[in-house]
Every structure is written in C-alpha cells, then in structure tokens.
PDB file of C-alpha atoms in Angstrom:
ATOM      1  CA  UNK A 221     100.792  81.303  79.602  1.00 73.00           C
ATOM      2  CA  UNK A 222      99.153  82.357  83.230  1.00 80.00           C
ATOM      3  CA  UNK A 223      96.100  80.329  82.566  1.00 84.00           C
ATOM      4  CA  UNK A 224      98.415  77.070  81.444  1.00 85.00           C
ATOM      5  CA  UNK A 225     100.109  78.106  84.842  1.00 83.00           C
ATOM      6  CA  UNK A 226      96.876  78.439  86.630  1.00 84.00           C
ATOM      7  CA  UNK A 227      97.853  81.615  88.013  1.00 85.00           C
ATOM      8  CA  UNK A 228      95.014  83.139  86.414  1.00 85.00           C
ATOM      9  CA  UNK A 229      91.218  81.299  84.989  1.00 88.00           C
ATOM     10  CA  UNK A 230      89.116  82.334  82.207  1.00 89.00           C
ATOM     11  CA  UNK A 231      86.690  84.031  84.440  1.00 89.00           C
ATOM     12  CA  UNK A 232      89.576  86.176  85.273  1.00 88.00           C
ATOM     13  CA  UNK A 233      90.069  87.283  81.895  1.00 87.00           C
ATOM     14  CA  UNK A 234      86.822  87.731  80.452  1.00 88.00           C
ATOM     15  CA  UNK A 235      86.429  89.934  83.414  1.00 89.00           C
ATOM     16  CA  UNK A 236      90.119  91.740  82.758  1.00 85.00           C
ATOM     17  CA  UNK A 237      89.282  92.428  78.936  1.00 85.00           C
ATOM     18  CA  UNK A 238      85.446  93.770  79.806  1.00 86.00           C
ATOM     19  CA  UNK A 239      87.482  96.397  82.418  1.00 86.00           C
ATOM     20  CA  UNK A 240      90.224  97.472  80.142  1.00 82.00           C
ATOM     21  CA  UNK A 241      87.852  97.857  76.936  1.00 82.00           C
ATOM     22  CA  UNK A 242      84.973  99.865  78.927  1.00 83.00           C
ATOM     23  CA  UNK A 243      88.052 102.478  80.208  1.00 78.00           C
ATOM     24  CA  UNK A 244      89.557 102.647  76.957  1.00 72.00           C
ATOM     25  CA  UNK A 245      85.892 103.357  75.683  1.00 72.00           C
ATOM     26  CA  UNK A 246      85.967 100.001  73.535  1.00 62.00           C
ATOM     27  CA  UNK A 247      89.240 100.560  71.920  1.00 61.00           C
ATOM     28  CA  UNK A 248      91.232  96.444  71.346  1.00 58.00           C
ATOM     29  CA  UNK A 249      94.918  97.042  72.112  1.00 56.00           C
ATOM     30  CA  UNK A 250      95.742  93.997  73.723  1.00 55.00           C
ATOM     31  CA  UNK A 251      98.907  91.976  72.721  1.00 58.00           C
ATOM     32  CA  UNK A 252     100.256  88.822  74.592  1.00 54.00           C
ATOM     33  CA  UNK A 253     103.747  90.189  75.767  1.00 60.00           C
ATOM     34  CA  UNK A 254     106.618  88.321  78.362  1.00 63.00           C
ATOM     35  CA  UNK A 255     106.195  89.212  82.062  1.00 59.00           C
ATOM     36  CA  UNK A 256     109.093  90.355  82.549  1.00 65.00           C
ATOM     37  CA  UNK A 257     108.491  93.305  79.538  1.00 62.00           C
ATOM     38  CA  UNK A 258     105.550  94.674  81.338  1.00 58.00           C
ATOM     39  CA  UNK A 259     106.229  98.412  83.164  1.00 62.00           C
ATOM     40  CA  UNK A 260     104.105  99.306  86.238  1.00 61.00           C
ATOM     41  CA  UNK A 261     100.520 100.886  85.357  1.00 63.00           C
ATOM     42  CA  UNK A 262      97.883 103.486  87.099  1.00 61.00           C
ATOM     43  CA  UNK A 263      98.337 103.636  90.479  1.00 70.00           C
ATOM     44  CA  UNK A 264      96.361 101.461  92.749  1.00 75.00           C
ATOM     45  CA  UNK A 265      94.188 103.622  94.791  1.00 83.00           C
ATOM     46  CA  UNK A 266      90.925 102.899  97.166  1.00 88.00           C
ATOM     47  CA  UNK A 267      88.966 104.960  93.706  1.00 87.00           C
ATOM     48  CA  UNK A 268      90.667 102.247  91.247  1.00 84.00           C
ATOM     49  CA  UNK A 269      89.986  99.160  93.243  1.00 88.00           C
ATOM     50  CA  UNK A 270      86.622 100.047  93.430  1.00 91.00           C
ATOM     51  CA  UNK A 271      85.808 100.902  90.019  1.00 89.00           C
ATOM     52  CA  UNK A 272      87.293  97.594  89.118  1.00 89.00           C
ATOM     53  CA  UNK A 273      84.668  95.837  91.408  1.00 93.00           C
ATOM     54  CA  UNK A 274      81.975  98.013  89.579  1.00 94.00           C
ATOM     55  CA  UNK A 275      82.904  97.371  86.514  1.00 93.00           C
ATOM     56  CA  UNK A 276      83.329  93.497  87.017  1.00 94.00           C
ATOM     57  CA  UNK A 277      79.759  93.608  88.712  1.00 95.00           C
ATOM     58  CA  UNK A 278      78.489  95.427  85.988  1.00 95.00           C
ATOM     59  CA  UNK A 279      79.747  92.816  82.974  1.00 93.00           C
ATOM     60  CA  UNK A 280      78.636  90.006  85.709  1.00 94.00           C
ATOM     61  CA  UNK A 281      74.640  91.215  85.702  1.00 96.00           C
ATOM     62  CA  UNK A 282      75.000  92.547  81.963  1.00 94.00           C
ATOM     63  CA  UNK A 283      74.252  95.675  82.063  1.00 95.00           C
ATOM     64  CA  UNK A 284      74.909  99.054  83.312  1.00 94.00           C
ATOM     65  CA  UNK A 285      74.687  99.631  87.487  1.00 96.00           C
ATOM     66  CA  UNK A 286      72.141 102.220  89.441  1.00 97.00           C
ATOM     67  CA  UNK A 287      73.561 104.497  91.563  1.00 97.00           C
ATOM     68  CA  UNK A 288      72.402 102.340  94.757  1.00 97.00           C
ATOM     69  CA  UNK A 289      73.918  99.408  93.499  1.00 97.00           C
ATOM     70  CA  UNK A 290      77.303 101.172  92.985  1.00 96.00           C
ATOM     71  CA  UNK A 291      76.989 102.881  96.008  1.00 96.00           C
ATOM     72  CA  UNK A 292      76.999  99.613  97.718  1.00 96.00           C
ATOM     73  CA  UNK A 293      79.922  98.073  95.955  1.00 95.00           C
ATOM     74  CA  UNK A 294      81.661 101.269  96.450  1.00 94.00           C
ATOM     75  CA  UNK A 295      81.117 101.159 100.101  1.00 93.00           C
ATOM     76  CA  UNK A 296      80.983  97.613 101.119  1.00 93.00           C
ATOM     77  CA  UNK A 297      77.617  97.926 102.415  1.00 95.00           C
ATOM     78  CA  UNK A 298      74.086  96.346 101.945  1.00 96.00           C
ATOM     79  CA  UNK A 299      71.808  97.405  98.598  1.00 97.00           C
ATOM     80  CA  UNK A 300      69.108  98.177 100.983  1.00 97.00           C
ATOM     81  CA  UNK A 301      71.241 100.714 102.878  1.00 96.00           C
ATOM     82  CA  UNK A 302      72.822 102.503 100.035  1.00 96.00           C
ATOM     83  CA  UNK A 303      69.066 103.193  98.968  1.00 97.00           C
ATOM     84  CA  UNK A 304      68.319 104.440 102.379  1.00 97.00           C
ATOM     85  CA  UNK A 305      71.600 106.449 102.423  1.00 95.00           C
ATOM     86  CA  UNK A 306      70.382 108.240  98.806  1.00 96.00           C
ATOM     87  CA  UNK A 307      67.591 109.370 100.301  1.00 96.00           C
ATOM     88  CA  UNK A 308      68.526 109.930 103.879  1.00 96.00           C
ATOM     89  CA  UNK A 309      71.399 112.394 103.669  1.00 96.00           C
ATOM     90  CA  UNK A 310      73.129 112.267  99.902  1.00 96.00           C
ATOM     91  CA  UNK A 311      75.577 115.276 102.104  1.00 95.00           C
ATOM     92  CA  UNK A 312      76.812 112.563 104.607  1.00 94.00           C
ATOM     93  CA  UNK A 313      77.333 109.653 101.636  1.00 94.00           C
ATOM     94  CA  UNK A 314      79.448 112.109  99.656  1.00 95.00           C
ATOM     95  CA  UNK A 315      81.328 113.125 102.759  1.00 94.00           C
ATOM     96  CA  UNK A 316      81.638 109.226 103.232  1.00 94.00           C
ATOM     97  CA  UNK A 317      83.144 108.213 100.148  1.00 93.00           C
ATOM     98  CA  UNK A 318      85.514 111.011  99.896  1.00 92.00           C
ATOM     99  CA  UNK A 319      86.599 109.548 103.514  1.00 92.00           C
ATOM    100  CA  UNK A 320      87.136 105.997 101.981  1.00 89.00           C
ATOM    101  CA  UNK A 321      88.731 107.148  98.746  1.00 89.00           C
ATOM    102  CA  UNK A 322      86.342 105.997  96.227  1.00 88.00           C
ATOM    103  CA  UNK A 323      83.961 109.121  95.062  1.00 85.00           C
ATOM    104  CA  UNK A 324      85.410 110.237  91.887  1.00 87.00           C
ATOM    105  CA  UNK A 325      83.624 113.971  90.936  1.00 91.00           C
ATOM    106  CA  UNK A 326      81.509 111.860  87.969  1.00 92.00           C
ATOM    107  CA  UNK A 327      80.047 109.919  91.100  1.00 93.00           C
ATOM    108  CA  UNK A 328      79.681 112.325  93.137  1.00 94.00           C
ATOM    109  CA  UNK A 329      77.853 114.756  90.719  1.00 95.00           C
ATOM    110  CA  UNK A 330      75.511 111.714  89.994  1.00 94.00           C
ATOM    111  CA  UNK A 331      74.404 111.569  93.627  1.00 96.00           C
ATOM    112  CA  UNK A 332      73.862 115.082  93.717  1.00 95.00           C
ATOM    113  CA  UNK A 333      71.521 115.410  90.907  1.00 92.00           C
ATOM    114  CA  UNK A 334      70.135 111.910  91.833  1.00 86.00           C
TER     115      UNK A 334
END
C-alpha cells in the first residue's frame, strides 16, 4: 500500500525489516495492518535515531560496524576523526556523546575497554 503510494521504496523496507529483526534479535512478527490501526511506538530520541542510522549502515556494508565507524555515524563526524578521538581522549568522546544523546551504556562500555 505505501510503496503503490510511493510514500515509501523498496530500499526503504529492506532497510526497515533488517532494523526491526536485528532489535527483536531475529524474531519475524511483521503483519501488513491499516494505518489508521497502528498505536505510537518507542520514543524517538537522539540514542534511537542514531542506532537506526547504524543499523541501516551496518545491513548497507554487510556486516557488523567497528567502533570508529559507529562512532562516526553516531556523531556526524569524519571516520578519520572518530579514530583519532579513540585514541586521543576516549574520556572527552564519552562525555561527548552523552552531550548529544546517543551513548547508550553498551557503547559506552565498548569504548572504554576499546
């Protein structure tokens, strides 16, 4: 129904099922439903939004992000400076994404032990 309305492509939906089946660690529960019977989901937050980007970047490139290259998704900056940033001041980077809302305590254990 969106795609026949071109409200939405297949791009868009190969990329929607990869995100919703990696959160739900692979389970299928999809069903096509009327717009109007959908209820409001998870919060949008900064952390959301950029998970989705990861996660779409991730089923883009086929397999599973580093740090450095989630770090720069993450953070809207450069590859090359989110590898300088790891091993400048990790500190400063945590600080950083806590600032901007996107360093969920799985991330930010992963940059500590990095």
């Amino acid at each position: 129904m969106y795609i026949e309305a071109g409200l939405i492509d297949l791009e868009f939906v190969a990329s929607y099922l990869y995100i919703a089946q990696k959160e739900s660690e692979g389970t299928v529960f999809f069903r096509i439903e009327s717009p109007t019977s959908f209820q409001d989901g998870d919060e949008v937050t900064m952390d959301r939004i950029a998970l989705i980007h990861v996660l779409d970047a991730e089923r883009r490139v086929e397999r599973p992000l580093t740090l450095a290259e989630e770090l720069a998704i993450r953070l809207d900056i450069t590859l090359g400076f989110a590898e300088f940033a790891l091993e400048k001041d990790r500190a400063a980077l945590i600080k950083t994404l806590e600032l901007y809302g996107t360093g969920e305590p799985e991330l930010v254990e992963r940059i500590r032990t990095a």
